[in-house]
Coordinates of C-alpha atoms in Angstrom, one line a residue:
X396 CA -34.5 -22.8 -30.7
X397 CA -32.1 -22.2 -33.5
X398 CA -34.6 -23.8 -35.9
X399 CA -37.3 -21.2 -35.3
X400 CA -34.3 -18.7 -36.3
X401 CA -33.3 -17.8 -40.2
X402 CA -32.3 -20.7 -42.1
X403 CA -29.7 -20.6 -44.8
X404 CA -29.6 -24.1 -46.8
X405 CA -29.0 -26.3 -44.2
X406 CA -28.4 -23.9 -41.2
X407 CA -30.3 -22.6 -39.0
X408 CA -29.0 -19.5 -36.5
X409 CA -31.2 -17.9 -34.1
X410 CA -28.9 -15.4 -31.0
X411 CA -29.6 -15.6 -27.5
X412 CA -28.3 -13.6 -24.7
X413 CA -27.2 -15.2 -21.5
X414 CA -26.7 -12.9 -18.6
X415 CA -24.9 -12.9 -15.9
X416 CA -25.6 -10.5 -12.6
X417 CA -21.9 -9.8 -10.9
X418 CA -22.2 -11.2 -7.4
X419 CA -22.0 -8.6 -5.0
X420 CA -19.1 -8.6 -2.2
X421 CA -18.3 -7.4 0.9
X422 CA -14.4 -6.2 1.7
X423 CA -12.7 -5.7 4.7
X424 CA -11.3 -2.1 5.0
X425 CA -8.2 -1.6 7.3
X426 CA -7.6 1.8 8.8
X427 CA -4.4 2.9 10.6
X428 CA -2.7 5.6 11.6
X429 CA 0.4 7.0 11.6
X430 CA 3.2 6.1 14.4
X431 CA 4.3 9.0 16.0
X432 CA 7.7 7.3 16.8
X433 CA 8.4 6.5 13.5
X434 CA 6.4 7.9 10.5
X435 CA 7.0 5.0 8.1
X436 CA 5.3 2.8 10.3
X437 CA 1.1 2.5 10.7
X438 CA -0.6 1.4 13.0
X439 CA -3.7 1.7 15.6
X440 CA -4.7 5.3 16.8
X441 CA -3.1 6.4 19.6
X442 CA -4.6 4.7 23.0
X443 CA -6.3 2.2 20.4
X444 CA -5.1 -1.9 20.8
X445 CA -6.5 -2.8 17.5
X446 CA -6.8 -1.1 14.1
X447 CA -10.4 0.6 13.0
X448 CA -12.1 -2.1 10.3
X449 CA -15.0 -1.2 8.2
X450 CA -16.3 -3.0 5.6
X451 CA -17.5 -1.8 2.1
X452 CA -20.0 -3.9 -0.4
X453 CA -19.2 -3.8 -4.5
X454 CA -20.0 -6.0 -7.5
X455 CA -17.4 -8.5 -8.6
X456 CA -15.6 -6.9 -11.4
X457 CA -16.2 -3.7 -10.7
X458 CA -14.9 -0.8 -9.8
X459 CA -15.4 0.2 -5.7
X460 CA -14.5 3.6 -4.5
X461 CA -13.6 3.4 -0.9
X462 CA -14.1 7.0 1.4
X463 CA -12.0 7.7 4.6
X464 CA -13.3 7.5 8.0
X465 CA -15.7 10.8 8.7
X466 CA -13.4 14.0 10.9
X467 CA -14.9 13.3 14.1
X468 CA -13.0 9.5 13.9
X469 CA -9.8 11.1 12.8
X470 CA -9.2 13.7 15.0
X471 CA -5.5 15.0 14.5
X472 CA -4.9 13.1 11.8
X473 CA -5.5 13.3 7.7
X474 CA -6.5 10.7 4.9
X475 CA -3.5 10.0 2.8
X476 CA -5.8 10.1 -0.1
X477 CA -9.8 11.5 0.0
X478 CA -10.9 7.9 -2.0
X479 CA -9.2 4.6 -2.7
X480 CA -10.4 3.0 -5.5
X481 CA -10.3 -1.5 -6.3
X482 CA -11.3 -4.2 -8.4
X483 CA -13.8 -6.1 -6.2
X484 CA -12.2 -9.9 -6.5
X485 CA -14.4 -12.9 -7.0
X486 CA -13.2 -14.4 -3.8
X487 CA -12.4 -11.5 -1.0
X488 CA -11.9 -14.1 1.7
X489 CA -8.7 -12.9 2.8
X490 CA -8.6 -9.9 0.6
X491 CA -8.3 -6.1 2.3
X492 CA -8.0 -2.8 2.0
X493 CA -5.4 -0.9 3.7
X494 CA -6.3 3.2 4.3
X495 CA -3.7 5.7 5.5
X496 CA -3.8 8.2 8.0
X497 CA -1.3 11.2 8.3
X498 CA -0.6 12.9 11.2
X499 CA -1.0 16.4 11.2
X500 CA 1.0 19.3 12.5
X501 CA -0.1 22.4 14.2
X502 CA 1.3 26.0 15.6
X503 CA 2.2 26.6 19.5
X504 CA 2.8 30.0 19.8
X505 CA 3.5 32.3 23.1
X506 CA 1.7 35.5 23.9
X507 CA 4.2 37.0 26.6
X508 CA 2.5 40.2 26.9
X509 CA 4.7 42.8 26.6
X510 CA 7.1 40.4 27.9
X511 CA 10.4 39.0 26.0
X512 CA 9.7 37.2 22.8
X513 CA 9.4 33.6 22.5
X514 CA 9.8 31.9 19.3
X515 CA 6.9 30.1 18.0
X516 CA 7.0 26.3 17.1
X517 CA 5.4 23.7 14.7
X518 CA 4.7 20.1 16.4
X519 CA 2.6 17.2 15.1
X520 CA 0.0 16.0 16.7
X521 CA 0.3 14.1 20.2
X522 CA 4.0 15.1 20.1
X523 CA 5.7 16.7 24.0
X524 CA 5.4 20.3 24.1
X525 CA 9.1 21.1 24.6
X526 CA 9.7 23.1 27.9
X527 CA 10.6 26.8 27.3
X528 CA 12.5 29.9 29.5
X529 CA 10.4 32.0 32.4
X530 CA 9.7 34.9 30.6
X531 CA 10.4 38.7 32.2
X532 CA 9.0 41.8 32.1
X533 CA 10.0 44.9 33.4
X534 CA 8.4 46.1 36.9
X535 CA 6.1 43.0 36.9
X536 CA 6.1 39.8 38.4
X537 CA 5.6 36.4 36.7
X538 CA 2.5 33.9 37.7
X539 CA 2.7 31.0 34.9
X540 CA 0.7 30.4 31.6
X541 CA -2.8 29.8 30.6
X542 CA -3.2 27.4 27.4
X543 CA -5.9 28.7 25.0
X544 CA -7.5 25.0 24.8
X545 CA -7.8 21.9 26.8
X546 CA -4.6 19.9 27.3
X547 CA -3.5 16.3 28.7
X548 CA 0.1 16.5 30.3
X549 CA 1.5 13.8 32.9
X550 CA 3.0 14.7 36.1
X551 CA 4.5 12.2 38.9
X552 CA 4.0 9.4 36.5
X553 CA -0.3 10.5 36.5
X554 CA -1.9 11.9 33.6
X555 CA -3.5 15.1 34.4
X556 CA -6.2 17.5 32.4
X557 CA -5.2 21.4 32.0
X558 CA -8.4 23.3 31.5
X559 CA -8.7 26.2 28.5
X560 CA -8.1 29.7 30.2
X561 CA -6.4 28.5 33.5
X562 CA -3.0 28.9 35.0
X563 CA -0.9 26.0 34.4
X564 CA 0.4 24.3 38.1
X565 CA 1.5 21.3 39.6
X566 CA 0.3 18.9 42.3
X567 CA 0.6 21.0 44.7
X568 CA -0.7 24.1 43.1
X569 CA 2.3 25.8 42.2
X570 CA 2.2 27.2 38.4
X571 CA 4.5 25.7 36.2
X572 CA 6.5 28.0 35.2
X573 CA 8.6 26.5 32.3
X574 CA 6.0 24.4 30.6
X575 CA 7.4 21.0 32.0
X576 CA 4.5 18.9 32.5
X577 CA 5.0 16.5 29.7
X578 CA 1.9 18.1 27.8
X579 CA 0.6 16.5 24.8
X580 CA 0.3 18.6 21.5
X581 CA -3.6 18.8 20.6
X582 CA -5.4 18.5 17.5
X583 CA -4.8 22.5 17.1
X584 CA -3.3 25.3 17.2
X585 CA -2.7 26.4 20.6
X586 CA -1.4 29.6 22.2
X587 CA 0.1 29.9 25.6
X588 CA -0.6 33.6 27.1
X589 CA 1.1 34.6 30.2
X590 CA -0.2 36.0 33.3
X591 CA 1.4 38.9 35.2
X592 CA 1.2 41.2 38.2
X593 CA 2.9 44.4 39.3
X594 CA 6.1 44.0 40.9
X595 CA 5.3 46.1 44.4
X596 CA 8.9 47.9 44.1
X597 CA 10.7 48.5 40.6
X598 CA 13.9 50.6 40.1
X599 CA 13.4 54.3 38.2
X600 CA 15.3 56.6 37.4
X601 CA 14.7 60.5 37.2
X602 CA 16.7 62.9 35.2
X603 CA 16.8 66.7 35.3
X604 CA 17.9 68.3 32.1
X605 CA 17.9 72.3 32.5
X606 CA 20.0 75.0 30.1
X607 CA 20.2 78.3 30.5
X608 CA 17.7 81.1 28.3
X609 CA 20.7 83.2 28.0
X610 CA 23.4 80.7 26.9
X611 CA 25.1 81.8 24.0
X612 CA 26.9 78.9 21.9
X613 CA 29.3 80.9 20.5
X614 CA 31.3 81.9 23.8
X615 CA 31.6 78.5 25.8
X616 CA 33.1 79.9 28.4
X617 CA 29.6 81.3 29.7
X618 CA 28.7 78.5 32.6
X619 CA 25.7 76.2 31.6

C-alpha cells in the first residue's frame, strides 16, 4: 500500500486510518434511599426488601449522564443530585452506580378554629406525628380532628388508614383526641382542623353600668 503512496528516494509513505467503534456497555444503576433512623445511612425505600436497580447503556470511554428515577417512584423523597455523570469502563462486570435519595420534610400545621393556638411543626417524611394537647374553646365542646389528606397510623399493633376530611377515632369509634395513633408523616404538607359543637350550657355574665344625667363631677358628694 505504501508503495502506491509518494516516494522520496528510497521511501515510500502512504497514511491509513484505522478505526475503532467504542463498544457499547450496559451499567448497573443502584438506587437507595435515605434511612429514616439514621440519615447517613442508605438503603431500600421504606416497605422495600431490596434496593431499586436500573440499568443505563453508554460507549466505552465515554462520557454517560445518568437521570434519577421519574417523581411518581420517589414519592417523599429527592435526588441528591438531578444527573450523575461516569466514564463507561471497558469491563463493567462488577462496576455500579450508586444514586442518592434525600428524604424530604414537610409542614403539619393545626387549624383550631377559633380555638387555642397550636404551634406548627416541620417533620420528614414517614416520621410519627408527635401527639399534641386537646384543644379548648370557649362555650363549645370538642369532637377530635380531621387530617386534610389520607394518613396510615397503627393502633393495637394494626396498621390503619385515616381518610382526608374525617374525624380521627379509634377501634372503637371514639375520636382521638390527642393525635396518638402513631400516624405516619405523608409525602405533604398536611393540616389538622378541628371539629367543634356548642356546649349546651356556658357561663355569662351580664353587667349593668348606669350614671346619672344630672351628676356633676365637681361636687362628689352628689350620689351616683
Amino acid at each position: 500500500a505504501a508503495k502506491s503512496g509518494q516516494q522520496t528516494w528510497d521511501t515510500w509513505q502512504k497514511n491509513q486510518d484505522f478505526k475503532y467503534p467504542p463498544k457499547e456497555n450496559y451499567i448497573n444503576v443502584k438506587h437507595v434511599f435515605q434511612s429514616l433512623t439514621d440519615f447517613n445511612e442508605y438503603g431500600p425505600k421504606d416497605g422495600d426488601t431490596d434496593a431499586i436497580y436500573t440499568t443505563a447503556k453508554g460507549k466505552t470511554g465515554s462520557l454517560l449522564e445518568v437521570t434519577s428515577l421519574p417523581k411518581s417512584s420517589i414519592e417523599g423523597f429527592e435526588p441528591e443530585t438531578d444527573i450523575l455523570s461516569t466514564i463507561v469502563p471497558e469491563d463493567t462486570k462488577d462496576f455500579e452506580i450508586e444514586y442518592r435519595y434525600h428524604r424530604k420534610d414537610y409542614d403539619v400545621n393545626y387549624d383550631t378554629v377559633d380555638g387555642n393556638a397550636i404551634p406548627s411543626r416541620r417533620l420528614y417524611y414517614g416520621q410519627k406525628i408527635p401527639t399534641v394537647e386537646t384543644p379548648t374553646k370557649n362555650g363549645s365542646v370538642f369532637l377530635g380532628w380531621k387530617p386534610s389528606a389520607n394518613l396510615v397510623g397503627v393502633l393495637n399493633s394494626v396498621e390503619k388508614n385515616f381518610n382526608k376530611d374525617e374525624v380521627i377515632k379509634d377501634a372503637k369509634g371514639d375520636p382521638i383526641f390527642d393525635l396518638n395513633a402513631k400516624l405516619k408523616m405523608p409525602a405533604q404538607d398536611i393540616t389538622f382542623t378541628a371539629v367543634w359543637k356548642d356546649a349546651p350550657k356556658a357561663d355569662y355574665l351580664i353587667q349593668f353600668w348606669t350614671e346619672k344625667t344630672d351628676y356633676d363631677d365637681k361636687y362628689d358628694t352628689l350620689p351616683l
